[in-house]
Amino acid sequence: MADSSLSALPIDERFKPIQKLKEVWKNSIENPEEFWADQAKQLDWYKTWDNVLEWKDRHARWYIGGVLNASYNCLDRHVKTWRRNKVAYIWEGEPGDKRVITYASLYRDVNRFASVLKDLGVGKGTFVALYMPMIPELPIAMLACARLGAPFTQVYSGFSIGALAERASHTEAEVIVTADGVWRRGKVIDLKGIVNKAVTQCPKVRNIITVERTKHGVEMAEGRDIWYHEAMKAATERYVEPEPVEADHILYVLYTSGTTAKPKGPQVCTGGYLTYTCSTLKWAFDVKEEDVWWCFADIGWVTGHSYIVFAPLALGLTSVMYEGAPEYPDPGRTWRMIEEKGVTKFYTSPTLLRLLIKYGDEWPAKSNLDSLEILGTVGEPINPEVWRWYYKVIGKERCPISDTWWQTETGGFMISSAPGIELVPLKAGSATFPLPGIDPAVVDEHGVLLPEGEKGYLVIRKPWPGMLMTLYKDDERYQDYYWNRYPNAKEDLFYTGDYAVQDNEGYFWLLGRSDDVLKVAGHRLGTIELEDVLVSHPAVAEASVVGRKDEIKGEVPVCCVVLKVGIEPTPSLNEELRLHVRSVIGPIATPAAIHFVRNMPKTRSGKIMRRVIKSIVDGEALGDITTLEDPSAVEEVKRTVEAFRALYG
Ligand code: AMP
């Protein structure tokens, strides 16, 4: 099965200092079907599969013939045991309100909410859009959909009108579940107001169900809008039979930025995804029955889907869930919560760590962090100095760090240390080794394998159960973006869009995106998406967006804008454009700077040279600019950026 001809390092020489992990990995690569069949046995199936994998036209169908239900696996199978009274979520709101939710109470609410949805005509195949903050009603809504076999699409509550409307209408969602608002750094963010505006662009939406959270007074439309608490009281059924679905039934579609203006919607299956997220959580965090697991991320992103909702619940774990900002009302909040709740495994993003480091070591020192056993990071490369701080100041040099590399498209962790199998010597800033069943490689632009130590494109050979099935309603783009990069390669290579290097001991180092995608505070934003929004403003003729390095957020968007003839570049127009981007996409996309220029640096064939703009913005050497059409355009961008830097740093 393994094609060692493509490997720089022969299979027996990878994982050089390691034994057990190497054996498990080697076996998983050589006998994938046996290996993944074993993993799927951790779930409850109404009917077991006939075949483990069908791999055809770059589509993987896992556990064909198998029938299951995700909500059953996350709830029913636990409430039949002593876990009935085990805590599923220890929830805390930003203002300090607390809720402790057992598996039994989660089960009760999910059943009732499934009944509410059913009464609104939601069933197998009906899409529901979720635009919800980090409150327990979010996992309740996700599980209620899964119970009915209704796929959902969750839109991150930091996104704004345009992003929500686009996603809800692309899936043809018939119901939206939201909240009146959410607390963020002491202020109320009005979510229902955004839904009311977005829904005018979503003709299929019949009903909006609103959870009362902030009670700030929102507009409710008669006949269309329903309060969650009223609907739950009036629910007609207390038990809704879980809908048995085929293993490859869509569980959810989660949109993410790509290299075009339109976000793409990875479509995720039920059986493979659930198996994969459970296995990977066990491997990377060695999770145990008695753990208190805190994945400090937002459920609006894949990290929360997989590791706040589906895997921890399917494994019957106790999780912490928190609504608000990590440094509110003071920078000790996160560390205090670890002590108060006795968190044993803590998983978050480098951006959050960088934000908290800034306030100094005295804040974590105020809390007793002795309960911690394993730490983790996700979302962006972790700077070695941040890694060391995390290891020393938070983990007290006792807790291994699992730096997990993965993507929305992969469903679960792909490259990460795996203390659940064998604790390997760690290197600050390296995600270490592939998890079992995952066969990554570093290749050049033709798909040819690169030797150790050379930076190239990270690709994955062989399918894995958590992988996307396709892009929702866009299989052509699925083929083009992920699979058609290397037409002359010897085998299918899944393109990840990341740079990586493998060192002489087989360790993987992730080096950031290789395409036009930014990672702003760990959130993925397509530069072209932002450019499109800028150009949609009546004053703008042309726009180019690049990422500038940022000490806390990793990267922030910086825009160069050419205005239409006759329009004056004024500070108020600059502010208007910033707000325009913010209101269409959301606060995370707010440009750090907008530079007005008369000309963009372009090649002679008329293509904007983003690479050159990026070097200027990062203050780096320009590299080869021989194909440039008009050197004065570069000078102008340089002058504008430098003048801005002199003013604002
Ligand atoms: P998303 O799909 O939004 O989760 O973004 C996935 C992207 O985040 C990857 O393609 C990487 O660029 C980046 N990423 C995620 N985890 C890591 C990690 N541990 N180290 C480096 N980059 C990461």
CSV table of C-alpha atoms in Angstrom, one decimal, residues 342-647:
chain,number,residue,atom,x,y,z
A,342,GLY,CA,-9.7,21.9,37.4
A,343,VAL,CA,-8.9,21.8,33.7
A,344,THR,CA,-6.5,18.9,32.9
A,345,LYS,CA,-6.1,19.4,29.1
A,346,PHE,CA,-6.1,22.9,27.6
A,347,TYR,CA,-6.1,23.7,23.9
A,348,THR,CA,-6.1,27.1,22.3
A,349,SER,CA,-4.5,29.3,19.6
A,350,PRO,CA,-1.1,31.0,19.5
A,351,THR,CA,-3.0,34.3,19.1
A,352,LEU,CA,-4.7,33.9,22.4
A,353,LEU,CA,-1.3,33.0,24.1
A,354,ARG,CA,0.4,36.0,22.5
A,355,LEU,CA,-2.4,38.3,23.7
A,356,LEU,CA,-2.1,37.0,27.3
A,357,ILE,CA,1.7,36.9,27.3
A,358,LYS,CA,1.6,40.7,26.8
A,359,TYR,CA,0.1,41.2,30.3
A,360,GLY,CA,3.0,39.5,32.0
A,361,ASP,CA,3.7,36.4,34.0
A,362,GLU,CA,2.1,37.8,37.1
A,363,TRP,CA,-1.4,36.9,35.8
A,364,PRO,CA,-0.9,33.2,35.4
A,365,ALA,CA,1.1,33.2,38.6
A,366,LYS,CA,-2.0,34.3,40.6
A,367,SER,CA,-3.7,30.9,39.7
A,368,ASN,CA,-2.8,27.4,40.6
A,369,LEU,CA,-2.4,25.6,37.3
A,370,ASP,CA,-1.3,22.3,38.8
A,371,SER,CA,-4.3,20.4,37.4
A,372,LEU,CA,-2.9,20.8,33.8
A,373,GLU,CA,-1.4,17.7,32.2
A,374,ILE,CA,-1.3,18.4,28.5
A,375,LEU,CA,-1.4,21.7,26.5
A,376,GLY,CA,-2.2,22.2,22.9
A,377,THR,CA,-2.3,24.8,20.1
A,378,VAL,CA,-3.9,25.2,16.8
A,379,GLY,CA,-4.7,27.6,13.9
A,380,GLU,CA,-1.3,29.1,13.0
A,381,PRO,CA,2.4,28.3,13.4
A,382,ILE,CA,3.4,28.9,17.0
A,383,ASN,CA,6.5,31.0,17.4
A,384,PRO,CA,9.2,29.1,19.3
A,385,GLU,CA,9.4,31.8,22.0
A,386,VAL,CA,5.6,31.6,22.6
A,387,TRP,CA,5.9,27.8,22.7
A,388,ARG,CA,8.6,28.0,25.4
A,389,TRP,CA,6.6,30.5,27.4
A,390,TYR,CA,3.6,28.2,27.2
A,391,TYR,CA,5.7,25.2,28.2
A,392,LYS,CA,7.4,27.0,31.1
A,393,VAL,CA,5.0,29.5,32.6
A,394,ILE,CA,1.7,27.6,32.0
A,395,GLY,CA,2.8,24.0,31.9
A,396,LYS,CA,5.6,24.4,34.5
A,397,GLU,CA,7.8,22.2,32.3
A,398,ARG,CA,5.6,19.2,33.2
A,399,CYS,CA,3.0,19.3,30.4
A,400,PRO,CA,3.8,18.2,26.9
A,401,ILE,CA,2.4,20.5,24.1
A,402,SER,CA,0.5,19.1,21.2
A,403,ASP,CA,0.9,21.5,18.4
A,404,THR,CA,-1.9,20.3,16.1
A,405,TRP,CA,-1.7,21.1,12.4
A,406,TRP,CA,-5.0,20.6,10.5
A,407,GLN,CA,-7.7,22.5,8.5
A,408,THR,CA,-11.4,22.9,8.1
A,409,GLU,CA,-11.0,20.5,5.1
A,410,THR,CA,-9.3,17.7,7.1
A,411,GLY,CA,-12.0,17.5,9.9
A,412,GLY,CA,-9.5,16.7,12.6
A,413,PHE,CA,-5.8,16.8,13.6
A,414,MET,CA,-3.4,15.6,11.0
A,415,ILE,CA,0.1,16.3,12.2
A,416,SER,CA,0.6,16.5,16.0
A,417,SER,CA,2.5,14.8,18.7
A,418,ALA,CA,0.5,11.9,20.1
A,419,PRO,CA,1.0,11.4,23.8
A,420,GLY,CA,-2.0,9.1,23.7
A,421,ILE,CA,0.3,6.7,21.8
A,422,GLU,CA,3.8,7.7,22.7
A,423,LEU,CA,5.3,10.9,24.1
A,424,VAL,CA,8.0,12.0,21.6
A,425,PRO,CA,10.8,14.5,22.2
A,426,LEU,CA,9.3,17.8,21.4
A,427,LYS,CA,10.8,20.7,19.4
A,428,ALA,CA,9.5,24.2,20.0
A,429,GLY,CA,7.6,25.3,16.9
A,430,SER,CA,7.3,21.8,15.2
A,431,ALA,CA,4.0,20.0,15.0
A,432,THR,CA,6.2,16.8,15.1
A,433,PHE,CA,4.8,13.8,13.2
A,434,PRO,CA,1.8,12.7,11.2
A,435,LEU,CA,-0.9,11.0,13.2
A,436,PRO,CA,-1.7,7.3,12.3
A,437,GLY,CA,-3.3,6.9,8.9
A,438,ILE,CA,-2.0,10.3,7.6
A,439,ASP,CA,0.7,10.3,5.0
A,440,PRO,CA,2.0,13.9,4.4
A,441,ALA,CA,4.8,14.9,2.2
A,442,VAL,CA,6.7,18.1,1.2
A,443,VAL,CA,6.8,18.6,-2.6
A,444,ASP,CA,8.0,21.2,-5.1
A,445,GLU,CA,5.7,23.0,-7.6
A,446,HIS,CA,5.5,20.0,-9.8
A,447,GLY,CA,4.6,17.6,-7.1
A,448,VAL,CA,8.1,16.1,-6.8
A,449,LEU,CA,9.1,15.1,-3.4
A,450,LEU,CA,11.7,17.4,-1.8
A,451,PRO,CA,14.6,16.2,0.4
A,452,GLU,CA,14.7,16.8,4.1
A,453,GLY,CA,15.4,20.4,5.0
A,454,GLU,CA,13.9,21.9,1.9
A,455,LYS,CA,10.8,24.1,2.1
A,456,GLY,CA,8.0,23.2,-0.2
A,457,TYR,CA,4.2,22.6,-0.4
A,458,LEU,CA,2.6,20.3,2.1
A,459,VAL,CA,0.5,17.6,0.5
A,460,ILE,CA,-1.4,14.5,1.8
A,461,ARG,CA,-1.2,11.2,0.0
A,462,LYS,CA,-4.1,8.8,0.7
A,463,PRO,CA,-7.5,9.6,2.0
A,464,TRP,CA,-8.5,9.7,5.7
A,465,PRO,CA,-11.9,9.4,7.3
A,466,GLY,CA,-12.3,13.0,8.5
A,467,MET,CA,-11.6,14.5,5.0
A,468,LEU,CA,-14.2,16.6,3.2
A,469,MET,CA,-16.4,14.7,0.8
A,470,THR,CA,-16.4,17.6,-1.7
A,471,LEU,CA,-17.2,21.3,-1.7
A,472,TYR,CA,-20.9,21.8,-1.3
A,473,LYS,CA,-22.5,22.4,-4.7
A,474,ASP,CA,-19.0,22.8,-6.3
A,475,ASP,CA,-17.3,19.6,-7.1
A,476,GLU,CA,-15.4,21.2,-9.9
A,477,ARG,CA,-13.7,23.6,-7.5
A,478,TYR,CA,-13.0,20.7,-5.2
A,479,GLN,CA,-11.1,18.9,-8.0
A,480,ASP,CA,-9.3,22.0,-9.1
A,481,TYR,CA,-8.2,23.4,-5.8
A,482,TYR,CA,-7.3,20.3,-3.9
A,483,TRP,CA,-6.4,17.7,-6.6
A,484,ASN,CA,-5.4,19.2,-9.9
A,485,ARG,CA,-2.3,21.0,-8.8
A,486,TYR,CA,0.2,18.4,-9.9
A,487,PRO,CA,-1.1,16.7,-13.1
A,488,ASN,CA,2.2,14.9,-13.6
A,489,ALA,CA,2.6,13.5,-10.1
A,490,LYS,CA,2.8,9.8,-9.8
A,491,GLU,CA,-0.3,9.6,-7.5
A,492,ASP,CA,-3.1,11.9,-6.3
A,493,LEU,CA,-1.8,14.5,-3.9
A,494,PHE,CA,-4.2,16.5,-1.7
A,495,TYR,CA,-3.0,20.2,-1.8
A,496,THR,CA,-3.2,21.9,1.6
A,497,GLY,CA,-2.2,25.4,0.7
A,498,ASP,CA,0.5,25.4,3.3
A,499,TYR,CA,4.3,25.6,3.2
A,500,ALA,CA,6.2,23.0,5.3
A,501,VAL,CA,9.6,21.5,5.7
A,502,GLN,CA,10.6,18.1,7.2
A,503,ASP,CA,13.8,18.1,9.2
A,504,ASN,CA,16.5,15.4,9.2
A,505,GLU,CA,14.7,13.5,12.0
A,506,GLY,CA,11.3,13.5,10.2
A,507,TYR,CA,9.7,16.3,12.2
A,508,PHE,CA,7.3,18.5,10.3
A,509,TRP,CA,7.5,22.3,10.6
A,510,LEU,CA,4.6,24.3,9.2
A,511,LEU,CA,5.5,27.5,7.7
A,512,GLY,CA,2.3,29.4,6.9
A,513,ARG,CA,0.0,29.6,3.8
A,514,SER,CA,1.4,29.4,0.4
A,515,ASP,CA,-1.8,30.8,-1.3
A,516,ASP,CA,-3.7,34.0,-1.1
A,517,VAL,CA,-5.2,33.3,2.3
A,518,LEU,CA,-4.5,35.3,5.4
A,519,LYS,CA,-4.6,33.9,9.0
A,520,VAL,CA,-5.8,36.8,11.1
A,521,ALA,CA,-5.8,35.8,14.8
A,522,GLY,CA,-6.1,32.2,13.5
A,523,HIS,CA,-9.1,33.0,11.3
A,524,ARG,CA,-8.9,32.3,7.7
A,525,LEU,CA,-9.6,35.2,5.3
A,526,GLY,CA,-9.1,35.2,1.5
A,527,THR,CA,-7.3,38.3,0.2
A,528,ILE,CA,-9.5,38.2,-2.9
A,529,GLU,CA,-12.6,38.1,-0.7
A,530,LEU,CA,-11.5,41.4,0.9
A,531,GLU,CA,-10.5,43.0,-2.4
A,532,ASP,CA,-14.0,42.1,-3.8
A,533,VAL,CA,-15.7,43.9,-0.9
A,534,LEU,CA,-13.5,47.0,-1.3
A,535,VAL,CA,-14.2,47.1,-5.0
A,536,SER,CA,-17.9,46.8,-4.3
A,537,HIS,CA,-17.7,50.3,-2.8
A,538,PRO,CA,-18.6,53.0,-5.3
A,539,ALA,CA,-15.4,55.0,-4.7
A,540,VAL,CA,-13.0,52.2,-5.4
A,541,ALA,CA,-11.5,51.3,-8.8
A,542,GLU,CA,-8.9,48.7,-7.7
A,543,ALA,CA,-7.8,47.1,-4.5
A,544,SER,CA,-5.1,44.8,-3.4
A,545,VAL,CA,-4.9,43.2,0.0
A,546,VAL,CA,-1.9,41.6,1.7
A,547,GLY,CA,-1.1,40.3,5.2
A,548,ARG,CA,1.2,42.3,7.4
A,549,LYS,CA,3.0,40.5,10.2
A,550,ASP,CA,1.5,41.3,13.6
A,551,GLU,CA,2.9,40.6,17.0
A,552,ILE,CA,-0.4,39.4,18.5
A,553,LYS,CA,-2.7,38.4,15.6
A,554,GLY,CA,0.0,36.8,13.5
A,555,GLU,CA,-1.2,38.6,10.4
A,556,VAL,CA,-3.5,41.6,9.8
A,557,PRO,CA,-4.9,42.8,6.4
A,558,VAL,CA,-3.4,45.8,4.8
A,559,CYS,CA,-5.0,47.2,1.7
A,560,CYS,CA,-3.8,49.4,-1.2
A,561,VAL,CA,-6.7,51.1,-3.0
A,562,VAL,CA,-6.9,53.0,-6.2
A,563,LEU,CA,-9.8,55.4,-6.2
A,564,LYS,CA,-12.1,56.1,-9.2
A,565,VAL,CA,-11.2,59.2,-11.3
A,566,GLY,CA,-12.4,62.4,-9.6
A,567,ILE,CA,-12.6,60.9,-6.1
A,568,GLU,CA,-10.5,62.6,-3.4
A,569,PRO,CA,-8.5,60.4,-1.0
A,570,THR,CA,-9.7,61.8,2.4
A,571,PRO,CA,-9.4,60.4,5.9
A,572,SER,CA,-13.2,60.1,6.2
A,573,LEU,CA,-13.3,58.0,3.0
A,574,ASN,CA,-10.5,55.9,4.5
A,575,GLU,CA,-12.6,55.3,7.6
A,576,GLU,CA,-15.7,54.6,5.5
A,577,LEU,CA,-13.9,51.9,3.6
A,578,ARG,CA,-12.7,50.3,6.8
A,579,LEU,CA,-16.2,50.2,8.1
A,580,HIS,CA,-17.5,48.9,4.8
A,581,VAL,CA,-15.3,45.8,5.0
A,582,ARG,CA,-16.2,45.4,8.7
A,583,SER,CA,-19.9,45.5,8.0
A,584,VAL,CA,-19.9,43.2,5.0
A,585,ILE,CA,-17.5,40.5,6.3
A,586,GLY,CA,-17.1,41.2,10.1
A,587,PRO,CA,-14.8,42.7,12.7
A,588,ILE,CA,-12.1,40.1,12.1
A,589,ALA,CA,-11.6,41.4,8.5
A,590,THR,CA,-11.2,45.1,9.5
A,591,PRO,CA,-8.2,46.4,7.6
A,592,ALA,CA,-5.2,47.4,9.8
A,593,ALA,CA,-4.4,50.1,7.2
A,594,ILE,CA,-5.8,51.3,3.9
A,595,HIS,CA,-3.3,53.1,1.7
A,596,PHE,CA,-4.6,55.2,-1.2
A,597,VAL,CA,-2.3,55.0,-4.2
A,598,ARG,CA,-2.6,56.2,-7.8
A,599,ASN,CA,-1.2,53.1,-9.4
A,600,MET,CA,-0.8,49.5,-8.4
A,601,PRO,CA,2.6,47.7,-9.0
A,602,LYS,CA,1.7,45.4,-12.0
A,603,THR,CA,3.4,43.1,-14.3
A,604,ARG,CA,3.6,43.9,-18.0
A,605,SER,CA,0.7,41.6,-18.5
A,606,GLY,CA,-1.4,43.6,-16.1
A,607,LYS,CA,-1.4,41.4,-13.0
A,608,ILE,CA,-1.1,43.2,-9.6
A,609,MET,CA,2.2,42.1,-8.0
A,610,ARG,CA,0.9,41.4,-4.5
A,611,ARG,CA,4.2,39.8,-3.6
A,612,VAL,CA,5.9,43.2,-4.1
A,613,ILE,CA,3.3,45.0,-2.0
A,614,LYS,CA,3.7,42.4,0.7
A,615,SER,CA,7.4,42.9,0.9
A,616,ILE,CA,7.0,46.6,1.2
A,617,VAL,CA,4.4,46.3,3.9
A,618,ASP,CA,6.6,43.8,5.8
A,619,GLY,CA,9.7,46.0,5.3
A,620,GLU,CA,11.5,43.3,3.4
A,621,ALA,CA,13.7,43.2,0.3
A,622,LEU,CA,11.6,43.3,-2.9
A,623,GLY,CA,13.1,40.4,-4.7
A,624,ASP,CA,12.9,40.1,-8.5
A,625,ILE,CA,11.0,43.0,-10.0
A,626,THR,CA,12.2,42.8,-13.5
A,627,THR,CA,8.7,42.0,-14.8
A,628,LEU,CA,7.3,45.2,-13.3
A,629,GLU,CA,5.5,47.5,-15.7
A,630,ASP,CA,6.0,50.9,-14.0
A,631,PRO,CA,8.6,51.2,-11.2
A,632,SER,CA,7.2,54.5,-10.1
A,633,ALA,CA,4.1,52.5,-8.8
A,634,VAL,CA,6.4,50.7,-6.4
A,635,GLU,CA,8.0,53.9,-5.2
A,636,GLU,CA,4.6,55.3,-4.5
A,637,VAL,CA,3.4,52.3,-2.5
A,638,LYS,CA,6.7,52.5,-0.6
A,639,ARG,CA,6.3,56.2,0.2
A,640,THR,CA,2.7,55.8,1.3
A,641,VAL,CA,3.4,52.7,3.5
A,642,GLU,CA,6.5,54.4,5.1
A,643,ALA,CA,4.6,57.6,5.8
A,644,PHE,CA,1.9,55.5,7.5
A,645,ARG,CA,4.5,53.6,9.5
A,646,ALA,CA,6.2,56.9,10.6
A,647,LEU,CA,2.8,58.1,11.9
